[in-house]
Tab-separated table of C-alpha atoms in Angstrom:
chain	number	residue	atom	x	y	z
A	1	UNK	CA	169.699	153.719	61.052
A	2	UNK	CA	169.035	153.368	64.765
A	3	UNK	CA	167.014	150.193	64.220
A	4	UNK	CA	168.405	146.949	62.813
A	5	UNK	CA	165.074	146.016	61.252
A	6	UNK	CA	164.881	147.170	57.652
A	7	UNK	CA	162.582	150.027	56.802
A	8	UNK	CA	160.195	147.952	54.650
A	9	UNK	CA	159.645	145.555	57.555
A	10	UNK	CA	159.067	148.480	59.934
A	11	UNK	CA	156.393	149.756	57.574
A	12	UNK	CA	154.813	146.340	57.074
A	13	UNK	CA	154.517	145.554	60.784
A	14	UNK	CA	153.951	148.931	62.413
A	15	UNK	CA	154.309	152.159	60.492
A	16	UNK	CA	151.977	151.532	57.558
A	17	UNK	CA	150.036	148.613	59.045
A	18	UNK	CA	146.518	149.579	60.051
A	19	UNK	CA	143.572	147.962	61.740
A	20	UNK	CA	141.187	147.030	58.925
A	21	UNK	CA	137.424	147.331	59.107
A	22	UNK	CA	136.702	145.946	55.621
A	23	UNK	CA	138.356	143.268	53.514
A	24	UNK	CA	138.548	141.955	49.972
A	25	UNK	CA	137.047	138.544	49.143
A	26	UNK	CA	140.471	136.872	48.941
A	27	UNK	CA	140.440	133.891	51.324
A	28	UNK	CA	142.974	133.327	54.104
A	29	UNK	CA	144.354	129.823	53.717
A	30	UNK	CA	145.202	127.262	56.360
A	31	UNK	CA	148.774	127.446	55.090
A	32	UNK	CA	148.915	131.168	55.859
A	33	UNK	CA	147.634	130.717	59.415
A	34	UNK	CA	150.144	127.917	59.977
A	35	UNK	CA	152.980	130.104	58.697
A	36	UNK	CA	151.893	132.911	61.029
A	37	UNK	CA	151.753	130.538	63.978
A	38	UNK	CA	155.094	128.950	63.122
A	39	UNK	CA	156.664	132.410	63.267
A	40	UNK	CA	155.004	133.934	66.320
A	41	UNK	CA	155.060	130.815	68.474
A	42	UNK	CA	158.641	131.854	69.296
A	43	UNK	CA	157.540	135.055	71.017
A	44	UNK	CA	158.474	134.830	74.701
A	45	UNK	CA	156.096	133.996	77.566
A	46	UNK	CA	156.843	133.382	81.247
A	47	UNK	CA	158.199	129.850	81.663
A	48	UNK	CA	157.355	129.406	77.976
A	49	UNK	CA	153.825	128.702	79.193
A	50	UNK	CA	152.307	129.554	75.794
A	51	UNK	CA	148.667	129.737	76.954
A	52	UNK	CA	147.153	131.210	73.750
A	53	UNK	CA	144.591	129.055	71.973
A	54	UNK	CA	142.710	129.929	68.779
A	55	UNK	CA	139.412	128.975	67.225
A	56	UNK	CA	139.224	129.692	63.497
A	57	UNK	CA	135.659	130.382	62.463
A	58	UNK	CA	135.396	129.002	58.938
A	59	UNK	CA	131.903	127.546	58.558
A	60	UNK	CA	128.904	129.736	57.767
A	61	UNK	CA	127.036	128.142	60.635
A	62	UNK	CA	129.719	129.021	63.209
A	63	UNK	CA	130.093	132.529	61.841
A	64	UNK	CA	126.382	133.167	62.212
A	65	UNK	CA	126.547	132.036	65.802
A	66	UNK	CA	129.544	134.298	66.463
A	67	UNK	CA	128.079	137.407	64.841
A	68	UNK	CA	125.185	137.319	67.297
A	69	UNK	CA	127.610	137.801	70.184
A	70	UNK	CA	129.412	140.761	68.627
A	71	UNK	CA	128.699	144.376	69.543
A	72	UNK	CA	126.480	145.903	66.896
A	73	UNK	CA	129.261	147.976	65.341
A	74	UNK	CA	131.419	144.867	64.960
A	75	UNK	CA	128.757	142.654	63.388
A	76	UNK	CA	129.087	143.648	59.704
A	77	UNK	CA	132.866	143.260	59.594
A	78	UNK	CA	132.757	139.964	61.498
A	79	UNK	CA	130.093	138.747	59.073
A	80	UNK	CA	132.208	139.525	56.007
A	81	UNK	CA	135.892	139.158	56.960
A	82	UNK	CA	137.630	136.328	55.053
A	83	UNK	CA	138.664	134.727	58.340
A	84	UNK	CA	137.683	135.330	61.946
A	85	UNK	CA	139.776	133.985	64.830
A	86	UNK	CA	138.702	133.751	68.462
A	87	UNK	CA	141.767	134.156	70.685
A	88	UNK	CA	141.541	132.629	74.149
A	89	UNK	CA	143.683	131.904	77.208
A	90	UNK	CA	143.998	128.287	78.386
A	91	UNK	CA	143.689	128.442	82.169
A	92	UNK	CA	144.888	124.844	82.388
A	93	UNK	CA	148.137	125.531	80.528
A	94	UNK	CA	150.054	124.109	83.491
A	95	UNK	CA	149.338	120.574	82.277
A	96	UNK	CA	151.676	121.201	79.337
A	97	UNK	CA	154.248	123.124	81.377
A	98	UNK	CA	156.670	120.275	82.199
A	99	UNK	CA	156.931	119.568	78.458
A	100	UNK	CA	157.143	123.255	77.522
A	101	UNK	CA	159.703	124.206	80.162
A	102	UNK	CA	161.773	121.085	80.780
A	103	UNK	CA	164.516	123.115	82.519
A	104	UNK	CA	162.260	123.618	85.540
A	105	UNK	CA	159.298	121.201	85.578
A	106	UNK	CA	158.641	122.072	89.221
A	107	UNK	CA	157.168	125.399	88.066
A	108	UNK	CA	153.874	123.629	87.438
A	109	UNK	CA	153.331	122.896	91.124
A	110	UNK	CA	155.391	125.690	92.616
A	111	UNK	CA	153.661	128.600	90.876
A	112	UNK	CA	150.538	127.307	89.170
A	113	UNK	CA	148.877	124.872	91.568
A	114	UNK	CA	146.046	127.318	92.241
A	115	UNK	CA	143.497	128.288	89.624
A	116	UNK	CA	143.534	132.065	90.328
A	117	UNK	CA	147.316	132.197	89.789
A	118	UNK	CA	146.866	130.244	86.569
A	119	UNK	CA	144.093	132.507	85.302
A	120	UNK	CA	146.179	135.598	85.994
A	121	UNK	CA	149.249	134.170	84.259
A	122	UNK	CA	147.238	132.761	81.361
A	123	UNK	CA	145.450	136.064	80.751
A	124	UNK	CA	148.650	138.094	80.777
A	125	UNK	CA	150.826	135.755	78.747
A	126	UNK	CA	148.096	134.989	76.217
A	127	UNK	CA	147.699	138.754	75.764
A	128	UNK	CA	151.401	138.955	74.899
A	129	UNK	CA	150.854	136.163	72.392
A	130	UNK	CA	147.778	137.907	70.968
A	131	UNK	CA	150.014	140.886	70.207
A	132	UNK	CA	152.640	138.641	68.598
A	133	UNK	CA	149.820	137.120	66.537
A	134	UNK	CA	148.683	140.533	65.298
A	135	UNK	CA	152.286	141.255	64.282
A	136	UNK	CA	152.344	137.853	62.571
A	137	UNK	CA	149.166	138.542	60.599
A	138	UNK	CA	150.844	141.677	59.298
A	139	UNK	CA	154.031	139.714	58.581
A	140	UNK	CA	151.882	137.567	56.279
A	141	UNK	CA	150.920	140.658	54.302
A	142	UNK	CA	147.422	140.610	55.742
A	143	UNK	CA	145.525	143.093	57.875
A	144	UNK	CA	144.171	142.338	61.326
A	145	UNK	CA	141.032	143.802	62.819
A	146	UNK	CA	141.270	143.015	66.549
A	147	UNK	CA	138.076	143.525	68.562
A	148	UNK	CA	137.128	143.340	72.216
A	149	UNK	CA	133.590	144.549	71.620
A	150	UNK	CA	131.655	141.299	72.101
A	151	UNK	CA	129.778	139.350	74.752
A	152	UNK	CA	132.638	137.508	76.461
A	153	UNK	CA	130.418	135.133	78.448
A	154	UNK	CA	128.363	134.361	75.350
A	155	UNK	CA	131.409	133.601	73.200
A	156	UNK	CA	132.928	131.476	75.955
A	157	UNK	CA	129.755	129.428	76.299
A	158	UNK	CA	129.214	129.104	72.553
A	159	UNK	CA	132.763	128.301	71.386
A	160	UNK	CA	134.956	127.533	74.403
A	161	UNK	CA	134.585	125.994	77.870
A	162	UNK	CA	135.177	126.913	81.508
A	163	UNK	CA	138.917	126.428	81.138
A	164	UNK	CA	139.283	128.797	78.193
A	165	UNK	CA	138.714	132.540	78.594
A	166	UNK	CA	138.158	134.612	75.444
A	167	UNK	CA	140.591	137.526	75.012
A	168	UNK	CA	139.965	139.055	71.629
A	169	UNK	CA	138.396	138.316	68.265
A	170	UNK	CA	140.423	139.134	65.169
A	171	UNK	CA	139.163	139.677	61.630
A	172	UNK	CA	141.837	138.730	59.112
A	173	UNK	CA	142.220	139.321	55.405
A	174	UNK	CA	143.459	141.602	52.665
A	175	UNK	CA	142.226	145.103	53.482
A	176	UNK	CA	139.690	146.687	51.160
A	177	UNK	CA	140.289	150.222	49.950
A	178	UNK	CA	139.576	152.791	52.635
A	179	UNK	CA	139.373	149.957	55.169
A	180	UNK	CA	140.856	152.017	57.986
A	181	UNK	CA	139.965	155.091	59.955
A	182	UNK	CA	142.455	157.970	59.828
A	183	UNK	CA	145.409	157.186	62.106
A	184	UNK	CA	144.772	158.439	65.622
A	185	UNK	CA	147.549	160.354	67.398
A	186	UNK	CA	150.016	158.581	69.672
A	187	UNK	CA	151.398	159.775	72.967
A	188	UNK	CA	154.756	161.524	72.799
A	189	UNK	CA	157.762	159.678	74.164
A	190	UNK	CA	157.954	162.097	77.090
A	191	UNK	CA	154.368	161.291	78.097
A	192	UNK	CA	155.121	157.582	78.272
A	193	UNK	CA	158.711	157.260	79.469
A	194	UNK	CA	160.302	158.563	82.650
A	195	UNK	CA	163.882	157.950	83.750
A	196	UNK	CA	165.119	157.409	87.283
B	1	UNK	CA	157.236	132.468	50.589
B	2	UNK	CA	153.984	132.319	52.521
B	3	UNK	CA	154.953	135.372	54.600
B	4	UNK	CA	155.494	138.853	53.180
B	5	UNK	CA	158.064	139.704	55.866
B	6	UNK	CA	161.576	138.961	54.662
B	7	UNK	CA	163.422	136.040	56.169
B	8	UNK	CA	166.097	138.163	57.892
B	9	UNK	CA	163.407	140.150	59.674
B	10	UNK	CA	161.617	136.924	60.702
B	11	UNK	CA	164.881	135.714	62.224
B	12	UNK	CA	165.629	139.030	63.919
B	13	UNK	CA	162.225	139.352	65.570
B	14	UNK	CA	161.186	135.776	66.272
B	15	UNK	CA	163.101	132.831	64.901
B	16	UNK	CA	166.617	133.603	66.118
B	17	UNK	CA	165.706	136.165	68.789
B	18	UNK	CA	166.104	134.792	72.283
B	19	UNK	CA	165.454	135.963	75.815
B	20	UNK	CA	168.853	137.031	77.169
B	21	UNK	CA	170.054	136.391	80.695
B	22	UNK	CA	173.430	138.122	80.326
B	23	UNK	CA	174.589	141.158	78.367
B	24	UNK	CA	177.716	142.887	77.112
B	25	UNK	CA	178.752	146.240	78.619
B	26	UNK	CA	177.560	148.187	75.573
B	27	UNK	CA	175.123	150.862	76.763
B	28	UNK	CA	171.581	151.305	75.441
B	29	UNK	CA	171.154	154.931	74.441
B	30	UNK	CA	168.183	157.208	74.849
B	31	UNK	CA	168.117	157.489	71.068
B	32	UNK	CA	167.642	153.722	70.769
B	33	UNK	CA	164.754	153.649	73.248
B	34	UNK	CA	163.122	156.548	71.431
B	35	UNK	CA	163.473	154.768	68.097
B	36	UNK	CA	161.918	151.629	69.581
B	37	UNK	CA	159.033	153.628	71.018
B	38	UNK	CA	158.499	155.561	67.802
B	39	UNK	CA	158.090	152.253	65.989
B	40	UNK	CA	155.962	150.243	68.411
B	41	UNK	CA	153.684	153.083	69.468
B	42	UNK	CA	151.737	152.247	66.302
B	43	UNK	CA	150.776	148.786	67.560
B	44	UNK	CA	146.998	148.660	67.979
B	45	UNK	CA	145.119	148.931	71.283
B	46	UNK	CA	141.379	149.179	71.951
B	47	UNK	CA	140.208	152.732	71.246
B	48	UNK	CA	143.912	153.538	70.803
B	49	UNK	CA	143.980	153.800	74.581
B	50	UNK	CA	147.766	153.231	74.713
B	51	UNK	CA	147.983	152.627	78.482
B	52	UNK	CA	151.618	151.433	78.605
B	53	UNK	CA	154.018	153.561	80.645
B	54	UNK	CA	157.737	152.921	81.182
B	55	UNK	CA	160.283	153.772	83.822
B	56	UNK	CA	163.874	153.498	82.613
B	57	UNK	CA	166.166	152.642	85.495
B	58	UNK	CA	169.435	154.400	84.674
B	59	UNK	CA	170.927	155.604	87.967
B	60	UNK	CA	172.905	153.278	90.223
B	61	UNK	CA	170.793	154.340	93.154
B	62	UNK	CA	167.502	153.417	91.456
B	63	UNK	CA	168.929	150.143	90.201
B	64	UNK	CA	169.955	149.151	93.727
B	65	UNK	CA	166.452	149.862	94.961
B	66	UNK	CA	164.964	147.801	92.129
B	67	UNK	CA	167.228	144.782	92.545
B	68	UNK	CA	165.994	144.343	96.107
B	69	UNK	CA	162.477	143.728	94.798
B	70	UNK	CA	163.527	141.126	92.219
B	71	UNK	CA	163.225	137.387	92.776
B	72	UNK	CA	166.619	136.001	93.751
B	73	UNK	CA	167.229	134.352	90.387
B	74	UNK	CA	166.552	137.649	88.599
B	75	UNK	CA	168.787	139.821	90.787
B	76	UNK	CA	172.180	139.284	89.084
B	77	UNK	CA	170.906	139.995	85.582
B	78	UNK	CA	168.902	143.022	86.735
B	79	UNK	CA	172.011	144.302	88.511
B	80	UNK	CA	174.166	144.070	85.390
B	81	UNK	CA	171.928	144.630	82.336
B	82	UNK	CA	172.840	147.794	80.388
B	83	UNK	CA	169.290	149.068	80.769
B	84	UNK	CA	166.327	147.967	82.853
B	85	UNK	CA	162.786	149.124	82.063
B	86	UNK	CA	159.780	148.845	84.339
B	87	UNK	CA	156.646	148.437	82.214
B	88	UNK	CA	153.384	149.528	83.816
B	89	UNK	CA	149.710	150.043	82.965
B	90	UNK	CA	148.209	153.495	83.508
B	91	UNK	CA	144.808	152.877	85.090
B	92	UNK	CA	143.892	156.510	84.474
B	93	UNK	CA	144.519	156.320	80.709
B	94	UNK	CA	140.944	157.523	80.131
B	95	UNK	CA	142.061	161.107	80.807
B	96	UNK	CA	144.013	161.012	77.522
B	97	UNK	CA	141.345	159.082	75.614
B	98	UNK	CA	139.478	162.005	73.985
B	99	UNK	CA	142.816	163.168	72.527
B	100	UNK	CA	143.903	159.654	71.565
B	101	UNK	CA	140.617	158.620	69.974
B	102	UNK	CA	139.039	161.791	68.638
B	103	UNK	CA	136.620	159.809	66.452
B	104	UNK	CA	134.652	158.772	69.554
B	105	UNK	CA	135.485	160.910	72.586
B	106	UNK	CA	132.397	159.569	74.383
B	107	UNK	CA	134.271	156.297	74.951
B	108	UNK	CA	135.877	157.841	78.022
B	109	UNK	CA	132.592	158.084	79.883
B	110	UNK	CA	130.690	155.311	78.149
B	111	UNK	CA	133.164	152.506	78.815
B	112	UNK	CA	135.747	153.715	81.292
B	113	UNK	CA	133.933	155.706	83.938
B	114	UNK	CA	134.511	152.972	86.526
B	115	UNK	CA	137.934	152.123	87.869
B	116	UNK	CA	137.562	148.287	87.646
B	117	UNK	CA	136.733	148.542	83.924
B	118	UNK	CA	139.728	150.818	83.439
B	119	UNK	CA	142.087	148.500	85.320
B	120	UNK	CA	140.957	145.530	83.255
B	121	UNK	CA	141.344	147.405	79.971
B	122	UNK	CA	144.653	148.991	80.992
B	123	UNK	CA	146.127	145.644	82.050
B	124	UNK	CA	145.123	143.889	78.846
B	125	UNK	CA	146.042	146.630	76.401
B	126	UNK	CA	149.314	147.468	78.148
B	127	UNK	CA	150.177	143.753	77.916
B	128	UNK	CA	149.672	143.974	74.145
B	129	UNK	CA	151.976	146.981	74.116
B	130	UNK	CA	154.545	145.175	76.279
B	131	UNK	CA	154.689	142.498	73.592
B	132	UNK	CA	155.073	145.118	70.845
B	133	UNK	CA	157.868	146.642	72.931
B	134	UNK	CA	159.710	143.307	73.150
B	135	UNK	CA	159.418	143.014	69.377
B	136	UNK	CA	160.716	146.586	69.116
B	137	UNK	CA	163.748	145.874	71.312
B	138	UNK	CA	164.607	143.069	68.926
B	139	UNK	CA	163.979	145.356	65.956
B	140	UNK	CA	166.714	147.573	67.397
B	141	UNK	CA	169.160	144.669	67.245
B	142	UNK	CA	169.049	144.266	71.016
B	143	UNK	CA	167.948	141.405	73.224
B	144	UNK	CA	165.147	141.635	75.772
B	145	UNK	CA	165.000	139.755	79.044
B	146	UNK	CA	161.390	140.109	80.192
B	147	UNK	CA	160.705	139.105	83.805
B	148	UNK	CA	157.628	138.768	85.971
B	149	UNK	CA	159.562	137.361	88.928
B	150	UNK	CA	159.531	140.361	91.274
B	151	UNK	CA	157.575	141.831	94.169
B	152	UNK	CA	154.819	143.675	92.322
B	153	UNK	CA	153.568	145.616	95.358
B	154	UNK	CA	157.120	146.589	96.283
B	155	UNK	CA	157.963	147.843	92.795
B	156	UNK	CA	154.694	149.737	92.590
B	157	UNK	CA	155.352	151.464	95.916
B	158	UNK	CA	158.994	152.197	95.140
B	159	UNK	CA	158.730	153.414	91.525
B	160	UNK	CA	155.077	153.993	90.625
B	161	UNK	CA	151.858	155.066	92.362
B	162	UNK	CA	148.351	153.765	92.969
B	163	UNK	CA	147.309	154.604	89.419
B	164	UNK	CA	150.116	152.641	87.759
B	165	UNK	CA	150.251	148.845	87.988
B	166	UNK	CA	153.543	147.119	87.167
B	167	UNK	CA	153.303	144.494	84.418
B	168	UNK	CA	156.794	143.321	83.639
B	169	UNK	CA	160.435	144.333	84.018
B	170	UNK	CA	162.659	144.046	80.962
B	171	UNK	CA	166.448	143.815	80.851
B	172	UNK	CA	167.753	145.272	77.593
B	173	UNK	CA	171.134	145.151	75.892
B	174	UNK	CA	173.423	143.313	73.520
B	175	UNK	CA	173.384	139.660	74.544
B	176	UNK	CA	176.586	138.168	75.910
B	177	UNK	CA	177.793	134.855	74.529
B	178	UNK	CA	175.756	131.939	75.813
B	179	UNK	CA	173.236	134.429	77.209
B	180	UNK	CA	170.244	132.180	76.562
B	181	UNK	CA	168.994	128.822	77.713
B	182	UNK	CA	168.450	126.192	75.024
B	183	UNK	CA	165.215	126.935	73.147
B	184	UNK	CA	162.265	125.220	74.806
B	185	UNK	CA	159.780	123.343	72.608
B	186	UNK	CA	156.646	125.044	71.310
B	187	UNK	CA	153.170	123.586	71.022
B	188	UNK	CA	152.273	122.143	67.643
B	189	UNK	CA	149.768	124.064	65.525
B	190	UNK	CA	147.188	121.332	66.071
B	191	UNK	CA	147.469	121.730	69.842
B	192	UNK	CA	146.726	125.443	69.653
B	193	UNK	CA	144.305	125.914	66.764
B	194	UNK	CA	140.886	124.386	66.230
B	195	UNK	CA	138.528	125.144	63.350
B	196	UNK	CA	134.756	125.381	63.503
């Protein structure tokens, strides 16, 4: 046992977890999303800046608007997934920073006074949080179907504003049978890791 | 039990896991890093592009070179952590894409023929993988100390090349006592999630 994490948890989060392209009808409750958030909110970000924001698409009207901005191959699954979440980066996260990182409130002005620096930090750290969120969806016993195949400008205009940049859209639910493609190969350790 | 993941695993990965700023002398073995990689390599990326690359800094000589590029506040912990890993995005990941995503080998030329599109995709998807890696370090019973406070151009020149962009440097080891700052507050669910 090289890892401390138990084998069932390894399977649930990584080894047997798969991106789902089809789901059962079972709904995803508000309580489940809250439990996921309350777990993954502890994942680390720089200065605890926590720039990820989420829009849960629950009404039929909003879902219809969203589907129109999806790449064609993503439209059917976005139309039918029990829950669809738009993940975005808050480029104005610095307003919350003194509260989020009370040990060093000067960080707000020292590092994030300029919008380009904020956008860069928000994009990177919200991407970390998007990954924690995917892990969290799996921790809830659900499958995630993360997608970047959509019209980013269209989704931003339709559901967000100039201060919030879309990152990813995630279908969430219980996977249907045969909901996943065969697992693609991964790079060998030696192709990824070098030692100096 | 709203989550399927057992409570001990929740604690190990998120709830009790903390960013460490000091470590014991216990080394981090190659076997441990391999076990971490073999778990988190399954985390999803777009088209399974898997652009994350890692440089493990194990020699004293390389560590001395790295410390000089760290922000002053990060130098002591980088100098003393049992293992330091430089995480980078491979902007030429498309060369591996036909092997990594055999279901749609055309993706290489259809989406990633241009370097700016590759850099954007590599940066985002390697950030997802950096987050999976942090989760994996914790799954190994170790603590991670992720840092973005360093001279990115200097680290790229010293340890990487033009095709590999540094993302983050991670100190890894068993945490020393009092290795972490007090936990900073997190945003409430209502501040992060909206429903439409």
